[in-house]
Amino acid sequence: MKILVLNCGSSSIKYKLFDMTSGNVMAQGGVEKVGLKGTFLKFTDMATGEKVTIEKDIPNHEEGISFILSILTDAQYGCIADYKEIDAIGHRVVHGGEKFSSSVVVDNEVISKVIECADLAPLHNPANLKGITAMNRILPGTPQVGVFDTAFHQSMPDYAYSYAIPYEIYKQYGIRRYGFHGTSHRYVSLRACEILGVPFENQRIITAHIGNGGSITAIKDGKSIDTSMGLTPVEGLIMGTRCGDIDAGALVYIMQRKKLDPESVSELINKKSGVAGFSGVSSDMRDLDKAINEGNRRAALTLEMYNYRIKKYVGSYTAALGGLDILIFTGGVGENQWNTREAVCSNMEYMGLVFDAEKNRTIRGTETVISKPESKVTVMVVPTDEEFMIAKDTLTLLT
């Protein structure tokens, strides 16, 4: 079965085409700046491994997807002869609210419910739906599956996902912790157990998906029991441009002092804070490292804050789990920044974690155990593959 995975953002379309018989990636790439000037498609030439960029005016998502399909069937770059070789489409959908606790085959009822959840993710859900509606027109009758970022976290107990606000406000607006990156947390935790040869349903696992966006999840016996992101992706860790945890009263104070409206506050906490906002350098950790090496004290303090927040969550989730069997790092930072992994895992011997600092410094983006054999907690780097998880869910639902 050939499955096309689509991840439609407000101005982007990422894609991967899988042959699920072998599990191989047949094609991958993405369109950037949809509806803007300078739109381009960048993809991997699977024959040579080289990156190819093609500029083209693409005013909307449907034309963007049509262009992607034309490349998939192109005489030079293509890997299929006809669109009809695509057996199904799997879509990333960011927010499923309380309506979806697992992936689902898309029909009109599902589309209606995704629309109802749009208020919870106004930048993401409408864009995700554009991919679904476009494929309905381009390949009518081809099965489609929605895979929700929030679904994996629907197993959280009520005492973990509830906020201590008036209960009627929660019921009226659905204000609670939902969590995100669920597909990634699910993939890396399953993959780690597969590598280690241990049962997923009998482990205490913490997954740290850390990159420009970041979240940590506590997984017990195969189920998410807590996660750091909340109603929105702002809560939790310090991120590239998001502030993470902050006293709500501090936001009220900032609004009053700087006379900000809600839109300005949203921009402040989502786009002007985090690593970039506090360091004054960049949201890119490579730029931060460079600044630190040049003696920038504020950059060094930012990295200390960033690492400390992760470490604090690992400690609190270990308590929530009643102990820890596996700690997993993934995401751009988790897979590539040895110094963050070392900072998080240092001085953790009290909980049975014996870290292999020397081995850790050699690891970038590979599946590797970075704890010592005598460690009671297995620490791993597992590169995430959300697209494969989406393809796998699509295959499972349709077969």
Short mmCIF file of C-alpha atoms in Angstrom, two decimals:
data_model
loop_
_atom_site.label_atom_id
_atom_site.label_comp_id
_atom_site.label_asym_id
_atom_site.label_seq_id
_atom_site.Cartn_x
_atom_site.Cartn_y
_atom_site.Cartn_z
CA MET A 1 0.00 0.00 0.00
CA LYS A 2 1.32 3.45 -0.97
CA ILE A 3 0.39 6.16 1.55
CA LEU A 4 0.90 9.88 1.11
CA VAL A 5 1.33 11.79 4.38
CA LEU A 6 0.48 15.50 4.36
CA ASN A 7 1.20 18.12 7.01
CA CYS A 8 -0.43 21.38 5.94
CA GLY A 9 0.48 24.55 7.81
CA SER A 10 -0.90 28.03 7.25
CA SER A 11 1.64 28.70 4.47
CA SER A 12 3.36 25.34 4.02
CA ILE A 13 2.74 21.76 2.89
CA LYS A 14 5.12 19.01 3.99
CA TYR A 15 4.79 15.57 2.48
CA LYS A 16 6.19 12.03 2.48
CA LEU A 17 5.15 9.13 0.28
CA PHE A 18 5.62 5.69 1.85
CA ASP A 19 5.56 2.21 0.37
CA MET A 20 4.18 0.48 3.45
CA THR A 21 4.90 -2.98 2.06
CA SER A 22 8.59 -2.29 2.65
CA GLY A 23 8.29 0.74 4.96
CA ASN A 24 10.49 2.72 2.57
CA VAL A 25 10.17 6.45 1.88
CA MET A 26 9.53 6.92 -1.83
CA ALA A 27 9.49 10.72 -1.85
CA GLN A 28 9.64 13.64 0.57
CA GLY A 29 9.70 17.42 0.54
CA GLY A 30 7.58 20.47 1.09
CA VAL A 31 6.15 23.65 -0.30
CA GLU A 32 6.97 26.88 1.55
CA LYS A 33 5.36 30.34 1.41
CA VAL A 34 2.00 29.18 0.00
CA GLY A 35 0.01 32.26 -1.02
CA LEU A 36 3.02 34.53 -0.56
CA LYS A 37 5.76 35.86 -2.81
CA GLY A 38 8.66 33.55 -3.51
CA THR A 39 6.83 30.22 -3.18
CA PHE A 40 9.01 27.18 -3.74
CA LEU A 41 8.95 23.40 -3.55
CA LYS A 42 12.00 21.75 -2.01
CA PHE A 43 12.33 17.99 -2.16
CA THR A 44 14.87 15.17 -2.09
CA ASP A 45 15.83 13.55 -5.38
CA MET A 46 15.61 9.96 -4.13
CA ALA A 47 17.87 8.71 -6.94
CA THR A 48 20.80 10.97 -6.03
CA GLY A 49 19.99 12.11 -2.50
CA GLU A 50 20.39 15.73 -3.58
CA LYS A 51 18.03 18.55 -2.59
CA VAL A 52 16.07 20.11 -5.45
CA THR A 53 14.33 23.48 -5.26
CA ILE A 54 11.73 24.61 -7.79
CA GLU A 55 10.20 28.10 -7.60
CA LYS A 56 6.58 28.46 -8.67
CA ASP A 57 3.67 30.78 -7.93
CA ILE A 58 1.33 28.75 -5.68
CA PRO A 59 -1.63 30.81 -4.44
CA ASN A 60 -3.36 28.14 -2.33
CA HIS A 61 -3.02 24.70 -0.78
CA GLU A 62 -4.93 22.86 -3.52
CA GLU A 63 -2.56 24.11 -6.20
CA GLY A 64 0.36 23.32 -3.92
CA ILE A 65 -0.80 19.71 -3.51
CA SER A 66 -1.44 19.44 -7.25
CA PHE A 67 2.14 20.60 -7.86
CA ILE A 68 3.47 18.02 -5.38
CA LEU A 69 1.52 15.28 -7.19
CA SER A 70 2.90 16.44 -10.53
CA ILE A 71 6.43 16.01 -9.16
CA LEU A 72 5.57 12.55 -7.83
CA THR A 73 4.62 11.53 -11.39
CA ASP A 74 7.33 13.57 -13.15
CA ALA A 75 9.48 11.75 -15.71
CA GLN A 76 12.71 12.98 -14.10
CA TYR A 77 11.92 13.15 -10.39
CA GLY A 78 8.82 11.01 -10.00
CA CYS A 79 8.39 7.65 -8.31
CA ILE A 80 4.87 6.70 -9.44
CA ALA A 81 3.29 6.61 -12.89
CA ASP A 82 -0.18 7.78 -11.89
CA TYR A 83 -1.93 9.49 -8.96
CA LYS A 84 -4.14 6.42 -8.63
CA GLU A 85 -1.17 4.48 -7.27
CA ILE A 86 -1.70 6.41 -4.03
CA ASP A 87 -3.92 4.14 -1.95
CA ALA A 88 -4.57 6.50 0.97
CA ILE A 89 -3.67 9.86 2.48
CA GLY A 90 -2.75 10.42 6.11
CA HIS A 91 -3.08 13.93 7.52
CA ARG A 92 -1.54 15.54 10.57
CA VAL A 93 -4.30 17.40 12.43
CA VAL A 94 -3.10 19.47 15.36
CA HIS A 95 -6.09 19.71 17.69
CA GLY A 96 -8.75 17.11 18.31
CA GLY A 97 -9.98 18.60 21.58
CA GLU A 98 -11.90 16.08 23.67
CA LYS A 99 -13.53 14.68 20.54
CA PHE A 100 -10.72 12.41 19.32
CA SER A 101 -8.66 9.99 21.41
CA SER A 102 -7.24 8.11 18.43
CA SER A 103 -6.69 8.42 14.69
CA VAL A 104 -9.82 8.19 12.53
CA VAL A 105 -10.91 7.65 8.95
CA VAL A 106 -12.06 11.04 7.66
CA ASP A 107 -15.71 11.52 6.75
CA ASN A 108 -18.09 14.47 6.86
CA GLU A 109 -18.76 13.99 10.58
CA VAL A 110 -15.03 14.02 11.35
CA ILE A 111 -14.56 17.17 9.27
CA SER A 112 -17.38 18.86 11.22
CA LYS A 113 -15.76 17.96 14.54
CA VAL A 114 -12.33 19.21 13.40
CA ILE A 115 -14.00 22.50 12.46
CA GLU A 116 -15.53 22.65 15.95
CA CYS A 117 -12.01 22.33 17.41
CA ALA A 118 -10.67 25.17 15.25
CA ASP A 119 -11.05 27.75 18.04
CA LEU A 120 -8.50 25.75 20.06
CA ALA A 121 -5.95 25.86 17.21
CA PRO A 122 -6.94 28.73 14.90
CA LEU A 123 -3.61 28.75 13.04
CA HIS A 124 -3.42 24.99 12.53
CA ASN A 125 -6.76 23.20 12.20
CA PRO A 126 -8.07 25.32 9.30
CA ALA A 127 -4.79 24.73 7.45
CA ASN A 128 -4.94 20.98 8.16
CA LEU A 129 -8.49 20.93 6.77
CA LYS A 130 -7.32 22.60 3.57
CA GLY A 131 -5.25 19.51 2.83
CA ILE A 132 -8.21 17.23 3.43
CA THR A 133 -10.63 19.21 1.26
CA ALA A 134 -8.02 19.60 -1.50
CA MET A 135 -7.44 15.84 -1.64
CA ASN A 136 -11.21 15.24 -1.71
CA ARG A 137 -11.30 17.25 -4.95
CA ILE A 138 -8.05 16.01 -6.51
CA LEU A 139 -8.41 12.31 -5.62
CA PRO A 140 -12.10 11.79 -4.83
CA GLY A 141 -12.86 8.47 -3.23
CA THR A 142 -9.31 7.89 -1.97
CA PRO A 143 -9.45 7.08 1.77
CA GLN A 144 -8.10 9.73 4.14
CA VAL A 145 -7.11 9.42 7.80
CA GLY A 146 -6.72 12.15 10.42
CA VAL A 147 -3.95 11.70 13.02
CA PHE A 148 -4.22 14.16 15.91
CA ASP A 149 -1.34 15.72 17.86
CA THR A 150 -3.56 15.77 20.94
CA ALA A 151 -5.02 12.24 20.73
CA PHE A 152 -2.22 10.38 22.55
CA HIS A 153 -2.68 12.64 25.57
CA GLN A 154 -6.41 11.96 25.93
CA SER A 155 -5.49 9.18 28.37
CA MET A 156 -4.39 11.76 30.97
CA PRO A 157 -6.39 11.55 34.21
CA ASP A 158 -8.68 14.47 34.99
CA TYR A 159 -6.54 15.64 37.93
CA ALA A 160 -3.60 16.04 35.52
CA TYR A 161 -5.37 17.83 32.67
CA SER A 162 -7.64 20.13 34.69
CA TYR A 163 -6.88 23.77 35.51
CA ALA A 164 -8.17 25.22 38.78
CA ILE A 165 -10.48 27.73 37.11
CA PRO A 166 -14.25 27.95 37.63
CA TYR A 167 -15.60 24.59 36.49
CA GLU A 168 -18.32 26.14 34.35
CA ILE A 169 -15.65 27.92 32.28
CA TYR A 170 -13.92 24.62 31.61
CA LYS A 171 -17.23 23.05 30.53
CA GLN A 172 -18.23 26.02 28.40
CA TYR A 173 -14.96 26.55 26.52
CA GLY A 174 -13.05 23.29 26.99
CA ILE A 175 -10.19 25.00 28.78
CA ARG A 176 -7.88 22.25 30.02
CA ARG A 177 -4.50 20.71 29.24
CA TYR A 178 -4.52 18.90 25.89
CA GLY A 179 -0.84 18.58 25.07
CA PHE A 180 0.81 18.37 21.66
CA HIS A 181 3.55 16.45 19.81
CA GLY A 182 1.54 13.34 20.70
CA THR A 183 2.44 11.51 17.49
CA SER A 184 6.15 12.08 18.17
CA HIS A 185 5.93 11.04 21.84
CA ARG A 186 4.07 7.90 20.83
CA TYR A 187 6.53 7.01 18.05
CA VAL A 188 9.76 7.43 20.03
CA SER A 189 8.44 5.63 23.11
CA LEU A 190 7.27 2.66 21.01
CA ARG A 191 10.52 2.66 19.03
CA ALA A 192 12.67 2.76 22.18
CA CYS A 193 10.87 -0.26 23.61
CA GLU A 194 11.28 -2.06 20.29
CA ILE A 195 15.05 -1.35 20.31
CA LEU A 196 15.42 -2.45 23.93
CA GLY A 197 13.18 -5.49 23.54
CA VAL A 198 10.94 -4.54 26.46
CA PRO A 199 7.11 -4.42 26.63
CA PHE A 200 5.75 -0.92 25.95
CA GLU A 201 2.74 -1.66 28.16
CA ASN A 202 4.91 -2.23 31.24
CA GLN A 203 7.35 0.71 31.28
CA ARG A 204 7.69 4.08 32.96
CA ILE A 205 8.91 6.43 30.22
CA ILE A 206 9.67 10.13 29.89
CA THR A 207 9.94 11.48 26.35
CA ALA A 208 11.59 14.86 25.79
CA HIS A 209 10.68 16.27 22.37
CA ILE A 210 12.83 19.40 22.36
CA GLY A 211 13.47 21.71 19.46
CA ASN A 212 12.18 25.12 18.43
CA GLY A 213 8.98 23.88 20.02
CA GLY A 214 9.26 21.46 22.91
CA SER A 215 7.27 19.28 25.26
CA ILE A 216 7.84 16.49 27.76
CA THR A 217 5.48 13.58 28.36
CA ALA A 218 5.18 11.04 31.15
CA ILE A 219 4.09 7.63 29.81
CA LYS A 220 3.04 4.81 32.12
CA ASP A 221 2.10 1.37 30.87
CA GLY A 222 1.73 2.65 27.32
CA LYS A 223 -0.43 5.67 28.14
CA SER A 224 0.29 9.38 28.47
CA ILE A 225 -0.44 10.43 32.05
CA ASP A 226 0.89 14.00 31.88
CA THR A 227 2.49 16.38 29.39
CA SER A 228 4.01 19.84 29.61
CA MET A 229 2.07 21.71 26.90
CA GLY A 230 -1.43 22.78 27.84
CA LEU A 231 -4.46 24.29 26.14
CA THR A 232 -2.01 25.79 23.67
CA PRO A 233 1.63 25.01 22.78
CA VAL A 234 2.86 27.91 24.97
CA GLU A 235 2.86 26.16 28.34
CA GLY A 236 5.76 24.11 29.66
CA LEU A 237 9.35 24.25 28.47
CA ILE A 238 11.25 27.31 27.32
CA MET A 239 11.14 27.15 23.51
CA GLY A 240 12.63 29.00 20.57
CA THR A 241 10.25 31.95 20.73
CA ARG A 242 7.64 30.76 23.29
CA CYS A 243 8.01 31.63 26.95
CA GLY A 244 6.79 28.35 28.46
CA ASP A 245 5.59 28.37 32.07
CA ILE A 246 4.96 31.86 33.42
CA ASP A 247 2.91 33.33 36.26
CA ALA A 248 -0.45 34.30 34.75
CA GLY A 249 -0.41 37.32 37.05
CA ALA A 250 2.82 38.45 35.38
CA LEU A 251 1.02 38.55 32.03
CA VAL A 252 -1.77 40.67 33.52
CA TYR A 253 0.87 43.01 34.96
CA ILE A 254 2.65 43.28 31.58
CA MET A 255 -0.67 43.97 29.83
CA GLN A 256 -1.44 46.78 32.25
CA ARG A 257 2.02 48.37 32.26
CA LYS A 258 2.56 48.20 28.49
CA LYS A 259 -1.14 48.66 27.63
CA LEU A 260 -1.25 45.55 25.44
CA ASP A 261 -4.34 44.03 23.86
CA PRO A 262 -4.85 40.21 23.74
CA GLU A 263 -3.37 39.94 20.23
CA SER A 264 -0.21 41.75 21.35
CA VAL A 265 0.14 39.50 24.40
CA SER A 266 -0.26 36.43 22.19
CA GLU A 267 2.50 37.70 19.92
CA LEU A 268 4.69 38.45 22.95
CA ILE A 269 4.47 34.97 24.47
CA ASN A 270 4.47 33.05 21.17
CA LYS A 271 6.88 34.96 18.93
CA LYS A 272 8.99 37.34 21.00
CA SER A 273 9.92 35.32 24.08
CA GLY A 274 11.74 32.07 24.79
CA VAL A 275 15.37 31.57 23.81
CA ALA A 276 15.30 34.39 21.26
CA GLY A 277 13.53 36.89 23.51
CA PHE A 278 15.62 36.40 26.64
CA SER A 279 19.02 35.94 24.99
CA GLY A 280 18.58 38.66 22.40
CA VAL A 281 20.55 36.42 20.04
CA SER A 282 18.39 33.93 18.15
CA SER A 283 15.96 31.05 18.53
CA ASP A 284 18.54 28.75 16.94
CA MET A 285 20.62 26.86 19.51
CA ARG A 286 23.63 26.89 17.18
CA ASP A 287 23.63 30.68 17.27
CA LEU A 288 23.25 30.56 21.04
CA ASP A 289 26.25 28.22 21.38
CA LYS A 290 28.32 30.55 19.19
CA ALA A 291 27.39 33.55 21.34
CA ILE A 292 28.27 31.64 24.52
CA ASN A 293 31.68 30.73 23.09
CA GLU A 294 32.21 34.43 22.39
CA GLY A 295 31.56 35.26 26.05
CA ASN A 296 27.91 36.37 25.87
CA ARG A 297 26.75 35.98 29.49
CA ARG A 298 23.05 36.50 28.72
CA ALA A 299 23.21 33.73 26.12
CA ALA A 300 24.84 31.44 28.72
CA LEU A 301 22.12 32.27 31.25
CA THR A 302 19.44 31.52 28.64
CA LEU A 303 20.90 28.06 28.03
CA GLU A 304 21.06 27.40 31.77
CA MET A 305 17.38 28.35 32.09
CA TYR A 306 16.47 26.22 29.08
CA ASN A 307 18.25 23.12 30.41
CA TYR A 308 17.03 23.63 33.99
CA ARG A 309 13.39 23.73 32.91
CA ILE A 310 13.79 20.38 31.14
CA LYS A 311 15.57 18.86 34.13
CA LYS A 312 12.84 20.08 36.47
CA TYR A 313 10.13 18.45 34.37
CA VAL A 314 12.07 15.17 34.22
CA GLY A 315 12.26 15.19 38.02
CA SER A 316 8.59 16.00 38.53
CA TYR A 317 7.42 13.41 36.00
CA THR A 318 9.64 10.76 37.59
CA ALA A 319 7.73 11.44 40.80
CA ALA A 320 4.41 11.25 38.97
CA LEU A 321 5.40 7.92 37.42
CA GLY A 322 6.65 6.48 40.70
CA GLY A 323 10.09 5.92 39.21
CA LEU A 324 11.64 5.87 35.76
CA ASP A 325 12.73 3.10 33.39
CA ILE A 326 13.50 4.98 30.14
CA LEU A 327 14.33 8.62 29.35
CA ILE A 328 14.23 9.53 25.64
CA PHE A 329 15.56 12.64 23.88
CA THR A 330 14.19 13.54 20.45
CA GLY A 331 13.55 16.61 18.28
CA GLY A 332 16.14 18.95 16.78
CA VAL A 333 17.77 19.83 20.11
CA GLY A 334 17.22 16.46 21.75
CA GLU A 335 18.82 14.61 18.87
CA ASN A 336 21.74 16.96 18.24
CA GLN A 337 22.66 19.05 21.31
CA TRP A 338 24.94 16.91 23.51
CA ASN A 339 25.38 19.75 26.02
CA THR A 340 21.65 19.95 26.78
CA ARG A 341 21.38 16.18 27.23
CA GLU A 342 24.40 16.25 29.55
CA ALA A 343 23.03 19.15 31.60
CA VAL A 344 19.67 17.41 32.06
CA CYS A 345 21.19 14.05 33.04
CA SER A 346 24.00 15.29 35.29
CA ASN A 347 23.76 14.61 39.05
CA MET A 348 20.86 12.19 38.59
CA GLU A 349 22.58 9.22 40.23
CA TYR A 350 20.16 9.53 43.18
CA MET A 351 17.43 8.11 40.92
CA GLY A 352 19.64 5.37 39.49
CA LEU A 353 20.62 7.24 36.31
CA VAL A 354 24.29 6.69 35.42
CA PHE A 355 25.05 8.82 32.36
CA ASP A 356 27.74 8.07 29.78
CA ALA A 357 28.97 11.62 29.17
CA GLU A 358 31.79 10.55 26.87
CA LYS A 359 29.52 8.55 24.58
CA ASN A 360 26.87 11.27 24.65
CA ARG A 361 29.26 13.81 23.12
CA THR A 362 29.67 11.67 20.00
CA ILE A 363 25.95 11.27 19.26
CA ARG A 364 24.02 13.31 16.69
CA GLY A 365 20.67 12.11 15.38
CA THR A 366 21.16 8.36 15.73
CA GLU A 367 19.30 5.73 17.75
CA THR A 368 21.67 5.23 20.67
CA VAL A 369 21.70 4.36 24.37
CA ILE A 370 23.70 7.05 26.22
CA SER A 371 23.51 5.66 29.75
CA LYS A 372 26.01 3.20 31.20
CA PRO A 373 25.18 -0.53 31.46
CA GLU A 374 24.83 -0.33 35.25
CA SER A 375 22.26 2.49 35.03
CA LYS A 376 18.80 1.63 36.35
CA VAL A 377 17.37 4.25 33.97
CA THR A 378 18.06 3.71 30.27
CA VAL A 379 18.73 7.04 28.55
CA MET A 380 18.33 7.10 24.78
CA VAL A 381 18.42 9.31 21.73
CA VAL A 382 15.66 8.30 19.29
CA PRO A 383 15.11 10.47 16.18
CA THR A 384 11.42 11.09 15.73
CA ASP A 385 9.43 10.10 12.64
CA GLU A 386 5.93 11.49 12.96
CA GLU A 387 5.20 10.93 9.28
CA PHE A 388 5.87 7.20 9.56
CA MET A 389 3.58 7.03 12.59
CA ILE A 390 0.84 8.77 10.58
CA ALA A 391 1.37 6.34 7.69
CA LYS A 392 1.28 3.39 10.08
CA ASP A 393 -1.98 4.57 11.67
CA THR A 394 -3.47 5.05 8.20
CA LEU A 395 -2.45 1.53 7.17
CA THR A 396 -3.86 0.04 10.40
CA LEU A 397 -7.22 1.77 10.08
CA LEU A 398 -7.69 0.87 6.43
CA THR A 399 -6.60 -2.77 6.61
#
